[in-house]
Amino acid sequence: MFDCMEALGMGPRQLYDVTSRGACMLRKASPFFAGLDPFAWTGSASVQSVETQSTSSEEMVPSSPSPPPPPRVYKPCFVCQDKSSGYHYGVSSCEGCKGFFRRSQQSNATYSCPRQKNCQIDRTSRNRCQHCRL
């Protein structure tokens, strides 16, 4: 995982090997790391960032952020003319009609109209006659 650990703080610290010889014990780094200077400290309380260069042939050109896409506008619900939430069961429908169609389909329900099968279905009256709504 990690070969060494360094404590960040007021300046450079000793490197410790944390990869072997006990889970909770730290020992001084091996001579292999003795000549390495992993961080060049510029001040007493500084933190240095690591910068990398890209090896690709393309230059990074800053671009302006793209504007957010316009909100989707759906046709009104085909059944009750309420605000549509998308296309469900092949037509533009609201959440209420979507749920009604799903329940009707799953239960294979048959409905009858107590009037003359010509009820007006709109947002406020859509729950009055299930036959005409379907």
PDB file of C-alpha atoms in Angstrom, residues 1-129:
ATOM      1  CA  MET A   1       0.000   0.000   0.000  1.00  0.00           C
ATOM      2  CA  PHE A   2       2.181   2.899   1.218  1.00  0.00           C
ATOM      3  CA  ASP A   3       5.937   2.628   1.553  1.00  0.00           C
ATOM      4  CA  CYS A   4       6.361   5.512   3.935  1.00  0.00           C
ATOM      5  CA  MET A   5       4.470   8.042   5.989  1.00  0.00           C
ATOM      6  CA  GLU A   6       5.291  11.668   6.613  1.00  0.00           C
ATOM      7  CA  ALA A   7       3.773  13.892   9.264  1.00  0.00           C
ATOM      8  CA  LEU A   8       2.768  17.282   7.868  1.00  0.00           C
ATOM      9  CA  GLY A   9       3.202  20.234  10.123  1.00  0.00           C
ATOM     10  CA  MET A  10       5.790  22.872  10.802  1.00  0.00           C
ATOM     11  CA  GLY A  11       8.498  21.438   8.555  1.00  0.00           C
ATOM     12  CA  PRO A  12      10.040  18.249   7.189  1.00  0.00           C
ATOM     13  CA  ARG A  13       9.780  15.208   9.445  1.00  0.00           C
ATOM     14  CA  GLN A  14      11.375  11.790   9.637  1.00  0.00           C
ATOM     15  CA  LEU A  15      10.080   9.140   7.257  1.00  0.00           C
ATOM     16  CA  TYR A  16       8.769   5.973   8.880  1.00  0.00           C
ATOM     17  CA  ASP A  17       8.188   2.566   7.331  1.00  0.00           C
ATOM     18  CA  VAL A  18       4.643   1.421   8.123  1.00  0.00           C
ATOM     19  CA  THR A  19       4.441  -1.609   5.858  1.00  0.00           C
ATOM     20  CA  SER A  20       5.904  -4.320   8.063  1.00  0.00           C
ATOM     21  CA  ARG A  21       6.859  -5.496  11.569  1.00  0.00           C
ATOM     22  CA  GLY A  22       3.675  -5.012  13.537  1.00  0.00           C
ATOM     23  CA  ALA A  23       0.514  -3.135  12.802  1.00  0.00           C
ATOM     24  CA  CYS A  24       0.935  -0.432  15.446  1.00  0.00           C
ATOM     25  CA  MET A  25       4.700  -0.023  15.569  1.00  0.00           C
ATOM     26  CA  LEU A  26       6.626   2.500  13.511  1.00  0.00           C
ATOM     27  CA  ARG A  27      10.289   2.094  12.811  1.00  0.00           C
ATOM     28  CA  LYS A  28      12.721   4.448  11.148  1.00  0.00           C
ATOM     29  CA  ALA A  29      12.843   4.266   7.378  1.00  0.00           C
ATOM     30  CA  SER A  30      15.344   1.960   5.783  1.00  0.00           C
ATOM     31  CA  PRO A  31      18.585   3.351   4.289  1.00  0.00           C
ATOM     32  CA  PHE A  32      16.939   3.042   0.889  1.00  0.00           C
ATOM     33  CA  PHE A  33      14.963   6.230   1.660  1.00  0.00           C
ATOM     34  CA  ALA A  34      17.820   8.060   3.388  1.00  0.00           C
ATOM     35  CA  GLY A  35      19.010  10.053   0.363  1.00  0.00           C
ATOM     36  CA  LEU A  36      15.574  10.982  -0.923  1.00  0.00           C
ATOM     37  CA  ASP A  37      14.143  14.436  -0.368  1.00  0.00           C
ATOM     38  CA  PRO A  38      10.466  13.830  -1.128  1.00  0.00           C
ATOM     39  CA  PHE A  39       9.294  17.394  -0.413  1.00  0.00           C
ATOM     40  CA  ALA A  40      11.068  20.681  -0.925  1.00  0.00           C
ATOM     41  CA  TRP A  41       9.910  22.830   1.977  1.00  0.00           C
ATOM     42  CA  THR A  42       9.803  26.548   1.236  1.00  0.00           C
ATOM     43  CA  GLY A  43       8.624  27.821   4.591  1.00  0.00           C
ATOM     44  CA  SER A  44       8.000  26.704   8.121  1.00  0.00           C
ATOM     45  CA  ALA A  45       4.234  26.141   7.809  1.00  0.00           C
ATOM     46  CA  SER A  46       3.668  25.521   4.124  1.00  0.00           C
ATOM     47  CA  VAL A  47       1.929  22.698   2.349  1.00  0.00           C
ATOM     48  CA  GLN A  48       3.146  21.919  -1.121  1.00  0.00           C
ATOM     49  CA  SER A  49       0.989  20.593  -3.935  1.00  0.00           C
ATOM     50  CA  VAL A  50       2.069  18.081  -6.525  1.00  0.00           C
ATOM     51  CA  GLU A  51       1.716  19.132 -10.136  1.00  0.00           C
ATOM     52  CA  THR A  52       1.808  16.751 -13.068  1.00  0.00           C
ATOM     53  CA  GLN A  53       2.246  17.421 -16.745  1.00  0.00           C
ATOM     54  CA  SER A  54       0.091  15.813 -19.378  1.00  0.00           C
ATOM     55  CA  THR A  55       1.845  13.608 -21.892  1.00  0.00           C
ATOM     56  CA  SER A  56      -0.847  13.981 -24.543  1.00  0.00           C
ATOM     57  CA  SER A  57      -0.233  16.061 -27.638  1.00  0.00           C
ATOM     58  CA  GLU A  58      -3.366  18.142 -27.102  1.00  0.00           C
ATOM     59  CA  GLU A  59      -3.149  21.426 -25.247  1.00  0.00           C
ATOM     60  CA  MET A  60      -5.613  22.108 -22.490  1.00  0.00           C
ATOM     61  CA  VAL A  61      -7.690  25.063 -23.636  1.00  0.00           C
ATOM     62  CA  PRO A  62      -9.990  26.516 -20.992  1.00  0.00           C
ATOM     63  CA  SER A  63     -13.543  26.724 -22.222  1.00  0.00           C
ATOM     64  CA  SER A  64     -16.475  28.630 -20.897  1.00  0.00           C
ATOM     65  CA  PRO A  65     -18.973  26.523 -18.976  1.00  0.00           C
ATOM     66  CA  SER A  66     -21.839  25.387 -21.147  1.00  0.00           C
ATOM     67  CA  PRO A  67     -25.278  26.709 -20.253  1.00  0.00           C
ATOM     68  CA  PRO A  68     -27.672  24.260 -18.623  1.00  0.00           C
ATOM     69  CA  PRO A  69     -30.041  22.506 -21.015  1.00  0.00           C
ATOM     70  CA  PRO A  70     -33.549  23.937 -21.215  1.00  0.00           C
ATOM     71  CA  PRO A  71     -36.138  22.142 -19.089  1.00  0.00           C
ATOM     72  CA  ARG A  72     -38.186  19.495 -20.846  1.00  0.00           C
ATOM     73  CA  VAL A  73     -41.664  20.575 -21.785  1.00  0.00           C
ATOM     74  CA  TYR A  74     -44.222  17.812 -22.233  1.00  0.00           C
ATOM     75  CA  LYS A  75     -47.669  18.033 -23.742  1.00  0.00           C
ATOM     76  CA  PRO A  76     -50.481  18.119 -21.168  1.00  0.00           C
ATOM     77  CA  CYS A  77     -51.856  14.799 -19.958  1.00  0.00           C
ATOM     78  CA  PHE A  78     -53.819  13.175 -22.787  1.00  0.00           C
ATOM     79  CA  VAL A  79     -56.603  12.089 -20.400  1.00  0.00           C
ATOM     80  CA  CYS A  80     -57.154  14.903 -17.889  1.00  0.00           C
ATOM     81  CA  GLN A  81     -55.106  17.819 -19.302  1.00  0.00           C
ATOM     82  CA  ASP A  82     -53.087  18.100 -16.045  1.00  0.00           C
ATOM     83  CA  LYS A  83     -49.342  18.808 -16.120  1.00  0.00           C
ATOM     84  CA  SER A  84     -47.657  15.851 -17.758  1.00  0.00           C
ATOM     85  CA  SER A  85     -44.635  14.158 -16.199  1.00  0.00           C
ATOM     86  CA  GLY A  86     -43.587  12.256 -19.313  1.00  0.00           C
ATOM     87  CA  TYR A  87     -44.703   9.585 -21.723  1.00  0.00           C
ATOM     88  CA  HIS A  88     -46.238   6.589 -19.979  1.00  0.00           C
ATOM     89  CA  TYR A  89     -47.955   3.713 -21.761  1.00  0.00           C
ATOM     90  CA  GLY A  90     -47.440   5.441 -25.100  1.00  0.00           C
ATOM     91  CA  VAL A  91     -49.091   8.776 -24.308  1.00  0.00           C
ATOM     92  CA  SER A  92     -48.212  11.931 -22.451  1.00  0.00           C
ATOM     93  CA  SER A  93     -49.705  11.520 -18.983  1.00  0.00           C
ATOM     94  CA  CYS A  94     -49.605  12.954 -15.477  1.00  0.00           C
ATOM     95  CA  GLU A  95     -48.524  11.006 -12.399  1.00  0.00           C
ATOM     96  CA  GLY A  96     -52.147  10.375 -11.344  1.00  0.00           C
ATOM     97  CA  CYS A  97     -53.190   8.879 -14.668  1.00  0.00           C
ATOM     98  CA  LYS A  98     -49.938   6.923 -14.911  1.00  0.00           C
ATOM     99  CA  GLY A  99     -50.697   5.248 -11.573  1.00  0.00           C
ATOM    100  CA  PHE A 100     -54.339   4.654 -12.530  1.00  0.00           C
ATOM    101  CA  PHE A 101     -53.354   2.985 -15.819  1.00  0.00           C
ATOM    102  CA  ARG A 102     -50.735   0.851 -14.062  1.00  0.00           C
ATOM    103  CA  ARG A 103     -53.188  -0.365 -11.409  1.00  0.00           C
ATOM    104  CA  SER A 104     -55.879  -1.007 -14.025  1.00  0.00           C
ATOM    105  CA  GLN A 105     -53.449  -2.990 -16.168  1.00  0.00           C
ATOM    106  CA  GLN A 106     -52.093  -5.071 -13.281  1.00  0.00           C
ATOM    107  CA  SER A 107     -55.502  -5.973 -11.857  1.00  0.00           C
ATOM    108  CA  ASN A 108     -57.268  -6.469 -15.226  1.00  0.00           C
ATOM    109  CA  ALA A 109     -60.107  -4.366 -13.828  1.00  0.00           C
ATOM    110  CA  THR A 110     -63.318  -3.699 -15.741  1.00  0.00           C
ATOM    111  CA  TYR A 111     -65.199  -0.541 -14.908  1.00  0.00           C
ATOM    112  CA  SER A 112     -68.741   0.555 -15.693  1.00  0.00           C
ATOM    113  CA  CYS A 113     -70.056   4.087 -16.105  1.00  0.00           C
ATOM    114  CA  PRO A 114     -73.131   4.976 -13.998  1.00  0.00           C
ATOM    115  CA  ARG A 115     -74.006   7.725 -16.488  1.00  0.00           C
ATOM    116  CA  GLN A 116     -74.154   7.620 -20.277  1.00  0.00           C
ATOM    117  CA  LYS A 117     -70.437   6.869 -20.890  1.00  0.00           C
ATOM    118  CA  ASN A 118     -69.646  10.446 -21.819  1.00  0.00           C
ATOM    119  CA  CYS A 119     -68.312  11.880 -18.543  1.00  0.00           C
ATOM    120  CA  GLN A 120     -66.050  14.894 -18.746  1.00  0.00           C
ATOM    121  CA  ILE A 121     -62.570  13.982 -17.469  1.00  0.00           C
ATOM    122  CA  ASP A 122     -60.387  16.837 -16.260  1.00  0.00           C
ATOM    123  CA  ARG A 123     -58.004  17.459 -13.402  1.00  0.00           C
ATOM    124  CA  THR A 124     -60.734  17.918 -10.801  1.00  0.00           C
ATOM    125  CA  SER A 125     -63.171  15.248 -12.015  1.00  0.00           C
ATOM    126  CA  ARG A 126     -60.786  12.502 -13.145  1.00  0.00           C
ATOM    127  CA  ASN A 127     -61.473  10.363 -10.041  1.00  0.00           C
ATOM    128  CA  ARG A 128     -65.275  10.332 -10.457  1.00  0.00           C
ATOM    129  CA  CYS A 129     -65.642   7.861 -13.333  1.00  0.00           C
TER     130      CYS A 129
END
